[in-house]
Amino acid sequence: MCLNDENIVILYRYEIEGLKPEDLLGFFEKWPNPPNPDKRLALLKNSEHVLIAFDDNNGKVVGFINAITDKTLSAYIPLLEVLPEYRKRGIGGELVKRMIGILNDLYMIDICCDDELAVYYEKFGFRKVAGMVYRNYDKV
Ligand SMILES: CC(C)(COP(=O)(O)OP(=O)(O)OC[C@H]1O[C@@H](n2cnc3c(N)ncnc32)[C@H](O)[C@@H]1OP(=O)(O)O)[C@@H](O)C(=O)NCCC(=O)NCCS
């Protein structure tokens, strides 16, 4: 799919009212065992903060970010996704900046990413640290 930048207007919404599982197809393309659409909707529903990017032309969900927190000191951003055909237009950056804005009263905002994406997140003020993760691959 080829998109003409000038025709794209992206709207950002802070809730998932009216969203259906099928609206969340097309994401997680690199995951070997991606969550199914019902789980995608559930994880957004159960997150403390979500931000959804829509294409105003067709109402399509083109990106999202979520966050969970302890409401005291810490927040974690588990997922940031933009549909492949909508990438490199600043949508991911806008989602990150807006989520930082939401979480900015907290002491720590953490995100895990592949090495290659560290430079991307540094642009928004994140810095690289060592981290450890534990995964139950059969629980996706
Ligand atoms: C990462 C992602 C959300 C960025 O969305 P986006 O809307 O394209 O973001 P922006 O337009 O704000 O920024 C694009 C920049 O990110 C860079 N980028 C994106 N993915 C990258 C990757 N895997 N490695 C290195 N750079 C990457 C692009 O090269 C581009 O750089 P530029 O600004 O110098 O041209 C999107 O590529 C995506 O959904 N990727 C798959 C899921 C993923 O990796 N999510 C992050 C989980 S931590």
Coordinates of N, CA, C and O and ligand atoms in Angstrom, one line a residue:
M1 N 0.8 -1.2 0.0 CA 0.0 0.0 0.0 C 0.9 1.2 0.0 O 1.8 1.4 0.8
C2 N 0.6 2.2 -0.9 CA 1.4 3.4 -0.9 C 0.5 4.6 -0.4 O -0.7 4.7 -0.9
L3 N 1.0 5.4 0.5 CA 0.2 6.4 1.0 C 0.8 7.8 0.7 O 2.0 8.0 0.8
N4 N -0.1 8.7 0.3 CA 0.4 10.1 0.0 C 0.3 10.9 1.3 O -0.7 11.1 1.8
D5 N 1.5 11.3 1.7 CA 1.6 12.0 3.0 C 0.6 13.2 3.2 O 0.0 13.4 4.2
E6 N 0.4 13.9 2.1 CA -0.4 15.1 2.2 C -1.9 14.8 2.5 O -2.6 15.7 3.0
N7 N -2.3 13.6 2.2 CA -3.7 13.3 2.4 C -4.0 12.6 3.8 O -5.1 12.3 4.1
I8 N -2.9 12.4 4.5 CA -3.1 11.7 5.8 C -3.3 12.7 7.0 O -2.4 13.5 7.2
V9 N -4.4 12.5 7.7 CA -4.6 13.2 8.9 C -4.7 12.2 10.0 O -5.5 11.3 9.9
I10 N -3.9 12.3 11.0 CA -3.9 11.3 12.1 C -4.5 11.9 13.3 O -4.1 13.0 13.7
L11 N -5.5 11.2 13.9 CA -6.1 11.7 15.1 C -5.6 10.8 16.3 O -5.4 9.6 16.0
Y12 N -5.5 11.3 17.5 CA -5.0 10.5 18.6 C -6.1 10.5 19.6 O -6.7 11.6 20.0
R13 N -6.4 9.3 20.1 CA -7.5 9.1 21.1 C -6.9 8.4 22.3 O -6.2 7.5 22.2
Y14 N -7.4 8.9 23.5 CA -6.9 8.4 24.8 C -7.7 7.3 25.4 O -7.6 7.0 26.6
E15 N -8.6 6.7 24.6 CA -9.5 5.6 25.1 C -9.8 4.7 23.9 O -9.6 5.1 22.8
I16 N -10.3 3.5 24.3 CA -10.6 2.5 23.2 C -12.0 2.3 23.0 O -12.4 1.3 22.3
E17 N -12.9 3.1 23.5 CA -14.3 3.0 23.3 C -14.6 2.7 21.8 O -14.2 3.4 20.9
G18 N -15.4 1.7 21.6 CA -15.9 1.3 20.3 C -14.9 0.5 19.5 O -15.2 0.1 18.3
L19 N -13.7 0.3 20.0 CA -12.7 -0.5 19.3 C -13.1 -2.0 19.3 O -13.5 -2.5 20.3
K20 N -12.9 -2.6 18.1 CA -13.2 -4.1 18.0 C -11.9 -4.8 17.8 O -10.9 -4.3 17.2
P21 N -11.9 -6.1 18.1 CA -10.6 -6.9 17.9 C -10.1 -6.8 16.5 O -8.9 -6.6 16.2
E22 N -11.0 -6.8 15.5 CA -10.6 -6.8 14.1 C -10.0 -5.5 13.7 O -9.3 -5.4 12.6
D23 N -10.2 -4.4 14.5 CA -9.5 -3.1 14.2 C -8.0 -3.2 14.5 O -7.3 -2.3 14.2
L24 N -7.6 -4.3 15.2 CA -6.2 -4.4 15.6 C -5.4 -5.4 14.8 O -4.4 -5.8 15.2
L25 N -5.9 -5.7 13.6 CA -5.1 -6.5 12.7 C -4.0 -5.7 12.1 O -4.1 -4.5 12.0
G26 N -3.0 -6.4 11.6 CA -1.9 -5.8 10.9 C -0.7 -5.4 11.7 O 0.3 -5.0 11.2
F27 N -0.8 -5.5 13.0 CA 0.3 -5.1 13.9 C 1.1 -6.4 14.3 O 0.7 -7.5 13.9
F28 N 2.1 -6.3 15.0 CA 3.0 -7.4 15.5 C 3.5 -8.2 14.4 O 3.6 -9.5 14.5
E29 N 3.8 -7.6 13.2 CA 4.2 -8.4 12.1 C 5.5 -9.2 12.3 O 5.7 -10.2 11.6
K30 N 6.3 -8.7 13.2 CA 7.6 -9.4 13.4 C 7.5 -10.5 14.5 O 8.5 -11.2 14.7
W31 N 6.4 -10.5 15.2 CA 6.3 -11.5 16.3 C 6.1 -12.9 15.8 O 5.2 -13.1 15.0
P32 N 6.9 -13.9 16.2 CA 6.7 -15.2 15.7 C 5.4 -15.8 16.1 O 4.7 -16.6 15.4
N33 N 4.9 -15.4 17.3 CA 3.7 -16.0 17.8 C 2.9 -14.8 18.4 O 2.8 -14.6 19.6
P34 N 2.3 -14.0 17.5 CA 1.7 -12.7 18.0 C 0.4 -13.0 18.7 O -0.3 -14.0 18.5
P35 N 0.0 -12.0 19.6 CA -1.3 -12.2 20.3 C -2.4 -12.1 19.3 O -2.4 -11.3 18.4
N36 N -3.5 -12.9 19.6 CA -4.6 -12.8 18.6 C -5.4 -11.5 18.9 O -5.2 -10.8 19.9
P37 N -6.3 -11.1 17.9 CA -7.0 -9.8 18.0 C -7.7 -9.6 19.3 O -7.8 -8.5 19.9
D38 N -8.3 -10.7 19.9 CA -9.0 -10.5 21.2 C -8.1 -10.1 22.3 O -8.4 -9.3 23.1
K39 N -6.9 -10.8 22.3 CA -5.9 -10.4 23.3 C -5.4 -9.0 23.1 O -5.1 -8.3 24.1
R40 N -5.2 -8.6 21.8 CA -4.8 -7.2 21.6 C -5.7 -6.2 22.2 O -5.3 -5.3 22.8
L41 N -7.0 -6.5 22.0 CA -8.0 -5.6 22.6 C -8.0 -5.6 24.1 O -8.0 -4.6 24.8
A42 N -7.8 -6.9 24.6 CA -7.8 -7.0 26.1 C -6.6 -6.3 26.7 O -6.8 -5.6 27.7
L43 N -5.5 -6.4 26.1 CA -4.3 -5.8 26.7 C -4.4 -4.2 26.7 O -4.0 -3.6 27.6
L44 N -5.1 -3.7 25.7 CA -5.4 -2.3 25.7 C -6.4 -1.9 26.7 O -6.2 -0.9 27.5
K45 N -7.5 -2.7 26.8 CA -8.5 -2.5 27.8 C -7.9 -2.5 29.2 O -8.3 -1.7 30.1
N46 N -7.0 -3.4 29.5 CA -6.5 -3.6 30.8 C -5.3 -2.7 31.2 O -4.8 -2.7 32.3
S47 N -4.9 -1.9 30.2 CA -3.7 -1.0 30.5 C -4.3 0.2 31.2 O -5.4 0.7 30.9
E48 N -3.4 0.8 32.0 CA -3.9 2.0 32.7 C -4.0 3.2 31.7 O -4.9 4.0 31.8
H49 N -3.0 3.3 30.8 CA -3.1 4.4 29.8 C -2.9 3.8 28.4 O -2.1 2.9 28.2
V50 N -3.7 4.2 27.5 CA -3.6 3.9 26.1 C -3.7 5.1 25.2 O -4.4 6.1 25.6
L51 N -3.1 5.0 24.1 CA -3.2 6.1 23.1 C -3.3 5.4 21.8 O -2.5 4.6 21.5
I52 N -4.3 5.8 21.0 CA -4.6 5.1 19.7 C -4.5 6.2 18.6 O -5.0 7.3 18.8
A53 N -3.7 5.8 17.6 CA -3.7 6.7 16.4 C -4.6 6.2 15.3 O -4.6 5.0 15.0
F54 N -5.4 7.1 14.8 CA -6.4 6.7 13.7 C -6.1 7.5 12.5 O -5.7 8.7 12.6
D55 N -6.3 6.9 11.3 CA -6.3 7.6 10.1 C -7.7 8.3 9.9 O -8.7 7.6 9.9
D56 N -7.7 9.6 9.9 CA -9.0 10.3 9.9 C -9.8 10.0 8.5 O -11.0 10.2 8.5
N57 N -9.1 9.6 7.5 CA -9.7 9.4 6.2 C -10.6 8.2 6.2 O -11.7 8.1 5.6
N58 N -10.1 7.1 6.9 CA -10.9 5.8 6.9 C -11.2 5.3 8.2 O -11.7 4.2 8.3
G59 N -10.8 5.9 9.3 CA -11.1 5.5 10.7 C -10.2 4.3 11.1 O -10.5 3.7 12.2
K60 N -9.2 4.0 10.3 CA -8.4 2.8 10.6 C -7.5 3.1 11.8 O -6.9 4.2 11.9
V61 N -7.3 2.1 12.7 CA -6.3 2.2 13.7 C -5.0 1.9 13.1 O -4.7 0.9 12.5
V62 N -4.1 2.9 13.2 CA -2.8 2.8 12.5 C -1.6 2.7 13.5 O -0.5 2.5 13.1
G63 N -1.9 2.9 14.8 CA -0.9 2.8 15.8 C -1.4 2.9 17.2 O -2.6 3.3 17.4
F64 N -0.6 2.4 18.1 CA -1.0 2.5 19.5 C 0.2 2.4 20.4 O 1.2 1.9 20.0
I65 N 0.0 2.8 21.7 CA 1.0 2.7 22.7 C 0.2 2.5 24.0 O -0.9 3.0 24.2
N66 N 0.8 1.7 24.9 CA 0.1 1.5 26.2 C 1.1 1.6 27.3 O 2.3 1.6 27.1
A67 N 0.6 1.8 28.6 CA 1.4 1.9 29.7 C 0.7 1.4 31.0 O -0.5 1.4 31.1
I68 N 1.5 0.8 31.8 CA 1.1 0.3 33.1 C 1.9 1.0 34.2 O 3.1 1.3 34.0
T69 N 1.3 1.3 35.3 CA 2.1 2.0 36.4 C 1.7 1.5 37.8 O 0.7 0.8 38.0
D70 N 2.5 1.9 38.8 CA 2.2 1.7 40.2 C 1.5 2.9 40.8 O 1.3 3.0 42.0
K71 N 1.3 3.9 40.0 CA 0.6 5.2 40.4 C 1.4 5.9 41.4 O 0.9 6.8 42.1
T72 N 2.7 5.6 41.6 CA 3.5 6.2 42.7 C 4.8 6.6 42.2 O 5.2 7.8 42.3
L73 N 5.6 5.7 41.6 CA 6.9 6.0 41.1 C 7.2 5.6 39.7 O 7.9 6.2 39.0
S74 N 6.6 4.5 39.3 CA 7.1 3.8 38.1 C 6.0 3.5 37.1 O 4.9 3.2 37.4
A75 N 6.5 3.6 35.8 CA 5.6 3.2 34.7 C 6.4 2.4 33.7 O 7.7 2.5 33.6
Y76 N 5.7 1.5 33.0 CA 6.4 0.7 32.0 C 5.5 0.8 30.8 O 4.3 0.7 30.8
I77 N 6.2 1.0 29.7 CA 5.5 1.0 28.4 C 5.8 -0.3 27.7 O 6.9 -0.6 27.1
P78 N 4.8 -1.2 27.7 CA 5.0 -2.6 27.1 C 5.0 -2.6 25.6 O 5.8 -3.3 24.9
L79 N 4.2 -1.8 24.9 CA 4.0 -1.9 23.5 C 3.9 -0.5 22.8 O 3.2 0.4 23.3
L80 N 4.6 -0.4 21.7 CA 4.4 0.7 20.7 C 4.4 0.1 19.4 O 5.3 -0.7 19.0
E81 N 3.3 0.3 18.6 CA 3.2 -0.3 17.3 C 2.6 0.7 16.3 O 1.6 1.3 16.7
V82 N 3.1 0.7 15.1 CA 2.6 1.5 14.0 C 2.5 0.5 12.8 O 3.4 -0.2 12.6
L83 N 1.4 0.6 12.1 CA 1.2 -0.3 10.9 C 2.3 0.0 9.9 O 2.7 1.2 9.7
P84 N 2.9 -1.0 9.3 CA 4.1 -0.9 8.5 C 3.9 0.2 7.4 O 4.8 1.0 7.2
E85 N 2.7 0.3 6.8 CA 2.5 1.3 5.7 C 2.3 2.7 6.2 O 2.2 3.6 5.4
Y86 N 2.2 2.9 7.5 CA 2.1 4.2 8.1 C 3.4 4.7 8.8 O 3.4 5.8 9.4
R87 N 4.4 3.9 8.7 CA 5.6 4.3 9.4 C 6.4 5.4 8.8 O 6.2 5.7 7.6
K88 N 7.3 5.9 9.6 CA 8.2 7.0 9.1 C 7.5 8.3 8.8 O 7.8 9.0 7.9
R89 N 6.4 8.5 9.5 CA 5.6 9.8 9.3 C 5.5 10.5 10.7 O 4.7 11.4 10.8
G90 N 6.2 10.0 11.7 CA 6.2 10.7 13.0 C 5.1 10.2 13.9 O 4.9 10.7 15.0
I91 N 4.3 9.2 13.5 CA 3.2 8.7 14.3 C 3.8 8.0 15.6 O 3.3 8.3 16.7
G92 N 4.7 7.2 15.4 CA 5.3 6.5 16.6 C 5.9 7.5 17.6 O 5.7 7.5 18.8
G93 N 6.6 8.5 17.0 CA 7.2 9.6 17.9 C 6.1 10.4 18.6 O 6.3 10.7 19.8
E94 N 5.0 10.7 17.9 CA 3.9 11.4 18.6 C 3.3 10.6 19.7 O 3.0 11.1 20.8
L95 N 3.2 9.3 19.5 CA 2.6 8.4 20.5 C 3.5 8.4 21.7 O 3.1 8.5 22.9
V96 N 4.9 8.3 21.5 CA 5.8 8.3 22.6 C 5.8 9.6 23.4 O 5.7 9.6 24.6
K97 N 5.8 10.7 22.6 CA 5.8 12.0 23.3 C 4.6 12.2 24.1 O 4.6 12.7 25.2
R98 N 3.4 11.9 23.5 CA 2.2 12.0 24.3 C 2.1 11.1 25.5 O 1.6 11.5 26.6
M99 N 2.6 9.9 25.4 CA 2.6 9.0 26.5 C 3.6 9.5 27.6 O 3.2 9.5 28.8
I100 N 4.7 10.1 27.2 CA 5.6 10.7 28.3 C 4.9 11.8 29.0 O 5.0 12.0 30.2
G101 N 4.1 12.6 28.2 CA 3.4 13.7 28.8 C 2.4 13.2 29.8 O 2.3 13.8 30.9
I102 N 1.7 12.1 29.6 CA 0.8 11.5 30.5 C 1.5 11.0 31.8 O 1.0 11.2 32.9
L103 N 2.7 10.4 31.6 CA 3.4 9.8 32.7 C 4.4 10.6 33.5 O 5.0 10.2 34.4
N104 N 4.5 11.9 33.0 CA 5.6 12.7 33.5 C 5.7 13.1 34.9 O 6.7 13.6 35.4
D105 N 4.6 12.8 35.7 CA 4.7 13.0 37.1 C 5.4 11.9 37.9 O 5.7 12.0 39.1
L106 N 5.7 10.8 37.2 CA 6.3 9.7 37.8 C 7.8 9.7 37.7 O 8.4 10.4 36.8
Y107 N 8.5 9.1 38.6 CA 10.0 9.1 38.7 C 10.6 8.3 37.5 O 11.5 8.8 36.8
M108 N 10.1 7.1 37.2 CA 10.7 6.3 36.2 C 9.7 5.9 35.1 O 8.6 5.4 35.5
I109 N 10.1 6.0 33.9 CA 9.3 5.5 32.7 C 10.2 4.6 32.0 O 11.2 5.0 31.4
D110 N 9.9 3.3 32.0 CA 10.8 2.3 31.4 C 10.2 1.7 30.1 O 9.0 1.6 30.0
I111 N 11.1 1.3 29.3 CA 10.7 0.6 28.0 C 11.8 -0.4 27.7 O 12.9 -0.1 28.0
C112 N 11.4 -1.5 27.1 CA 12.4 -2.5 26.7 C 12.4 -2.4 25.2 O 11.4 -2.4 24.5
C113 N 13.6 -2.5 24.6 CA 13.6 -2.5 23.1 C 14.9 -3.2 22.6 O 15.8 -3.4 23.3
D114 N 14.8 -3.5 21.3 CA 16.0 -4.1 20.7 C 17.1 -3.0 20.6 O 16.8 -1.8 20.5
D115 N 18.4 -3.4 20.5 CA 19.5 -2.5 20.5 C 19.3 -1.4 19.4 O 19.6 -0.3 19.6
E116 N 18.9 -1.9 18.2 CA 18.8 -1.0 17.1 C 17.8 0.2 17.3 O 17.9 1.2 16.6
L117 N 16.9 0.0 18.2 CA 15.9 1.1 18.5 C 16.3 2.0 19.6 O 15.6 3.0 19.8
A118 N 17.5 1.8 20.2 CA 17.9 2.6 21.3 C 18.1 4.1 20.9 O 17.6 5.0 21.6
V119 N 18.6 4.3 19.7 CA 18.9 5.6 19.2 C 17.5 6.4 19.0 O 17.4 7.5 19.3
Y120 N 16.5 5.6 18.6 CA 15.2 6.2 18.4 C 14.6 6.7 19.7 O 14.2 7.8 19.8
Y121 N 14.7 5.9 20.8 CA 14.2 6.3 22.1 C 15.0 7.4 22.7 O 14.5 8.2 23.5
E122 N 16.3 7.4 22.4 CA 17.2 8.5 23.0 C 16.7 9.9 22.6 O 16.8 10.8 23.3
K123 N 16.1 9.9 21.4 CA 15.5 11.2 20.9 C 14.5 11.8 21.8 O 14.2 13.0 21.8
F124 N 13.8 10.9 22.6 CA 12.7 11.4 23.4 C 13.2 11.5 24.9 O 12.4 11.7 25.8
G125 N 14.5 11.3 25.1 CA 15.0 11.4 26.5 C 15.3 10.1 27.2 O 15.8 10.2 28.4
F126 N 15.0 9.0 26.6 CA 15.3 7.7 27.3 C 16.8 7.5 27.2 O 17.5 8.0 26.3
R127 N 17.4 6.8 28.1 CA 18.8 6.4 28.0 C 18.9 4.9 28.2 O 18.1 4.2 28.9
K128 N 20.0 4.4 27.6 CA 20.3 3.0 27.6 C 20.7 2.5 29.0 O 21.6 3.1 29.6
V129 N 20.1 1.4 29.5 CA 20.6 0.7 30.7 C 20.7 -0.8 30.4 O 20.1 -1.2 29.4
A130 N 21.3 -1.5 31.3 CA 21.2 -3.0 31.2 C 19.8 -3.4 31.7 O 19.2 -2.8 32.6
G131 N 19.3 -4.5 31.1 CA 18.0 -4.9 31.6 C 17.9 -6.4 31.5 O 18.7 -7.1 30.8
M132 N 17.0 -7.0 32.3 CA 16.8 -8.5 32.2 C 15.3 -8.7 32.0 O 14.5 -8.0 32.6
V133 N 15.0 -9.7 31.2 CA 13.6 -10.0 31.0 C 13.3 -11.5 31.2 O 14.2 -12.3 31.0
Y134 N 12.1 -11.8 31.6 CA 11.7 -13.2 31.8 C 10.5 -13.4 30.9 O 9.5 -12.6 30.9
R135 N 10.5 -14.4 30.1 CA 9.3 -14.6 29.1 C 8.8 -16.0 29.2 O 9.5 -17.0 29.3
N136 N 7.4 -16.1 29.2 CA 6.7 -17.3 29.1 C 6.2 -17.4 27.6 O 5.1 -16.9 27.4
Y137 N 6.9 -17.9 26.7 CA 6.6 -17.9 25.3 C 5.3 -18.6 25.0 O 4.7 -18.3 24.0
D138 N 4.9 -19.5 25.9 CA 3.6 -20.2 25.6 C 2.4 -19.4 26.1 O 1.3 -19.9 26.0
K139 N 2.6 -18.3 26.7 CA 1.5 -17.5 27.3 C 1.0 -16.3 26.4 O 0.3 -15.5 26.9
V140 N 1.5 -16.2 25.2 CA 1.1 -15.1 24.3 C -0.3 -15.4 23.8 O -1.2 -14.6 23.7
Ligands
LIG1 C1 9.2 1.6 16.1 C2 7.9 2.1 15.4 C3 6.8 2.2 16.4 C4 8.2 3.5 14.9 O1 7.0 4.1 14.3 P1 7.1 5.2 13.3 O2 5.7 5.8 13.2 O3 7.7 4.8 12.0 O4 8.0 6.2 14.0 P2 8.5 7.7 13.6 O5 8.0 8.1 12.3 O6 8.3 8.6 14.8 O7 10.1 7.5 13.5 C5 10.7 6.7 12.5 C6 12.1 6.5 12.8 O8 12.3 5.3 13.6 C7 13.3 4.6 13.0 N1 13.1 3.1 13.3 C8 11.9 2.5 13.3 N2 12.1 1.2 13.5 C9 13.4 1.0 13.7 C10 14.3 -0.1 13.9 N3 13.8 -1.3 14.1 N4 15.6 0.1 14.0 C11 16.1 1.4 13.8 N5 15.4 2.4 13.6 C12 14.1 2.3 13.5 C13 13.1 4.8 11.6 O9 14.3 4.5 10.9 C14 12.9 6.4 11.6 O10 14.1 7.0 11.7 P3 14.3 8.5 11.1 O11 13.3 9.4 11.9 O12 15.7 8.9 11.4 O13 13.9 8.5 9.7 C15 7.5 1.2 14.2 O14 8.6 1.1 13.3 C16 7.0 -0.1 14.6 O15 5.8 -0.3 14.8 N6 7.9 -1.1 14.6 C17 7.5 -2.5 14.9 C18 7.2 -2.6 16.4 C19 8.3 -2.1 17.3 O16 9.5 -2.4 17.0 N7 8.0 -1.4 18.3 C20 8.9 -0.9 19.3 C21 8.9 -1.8 20.4 S1 10.0 -1.3 21.7

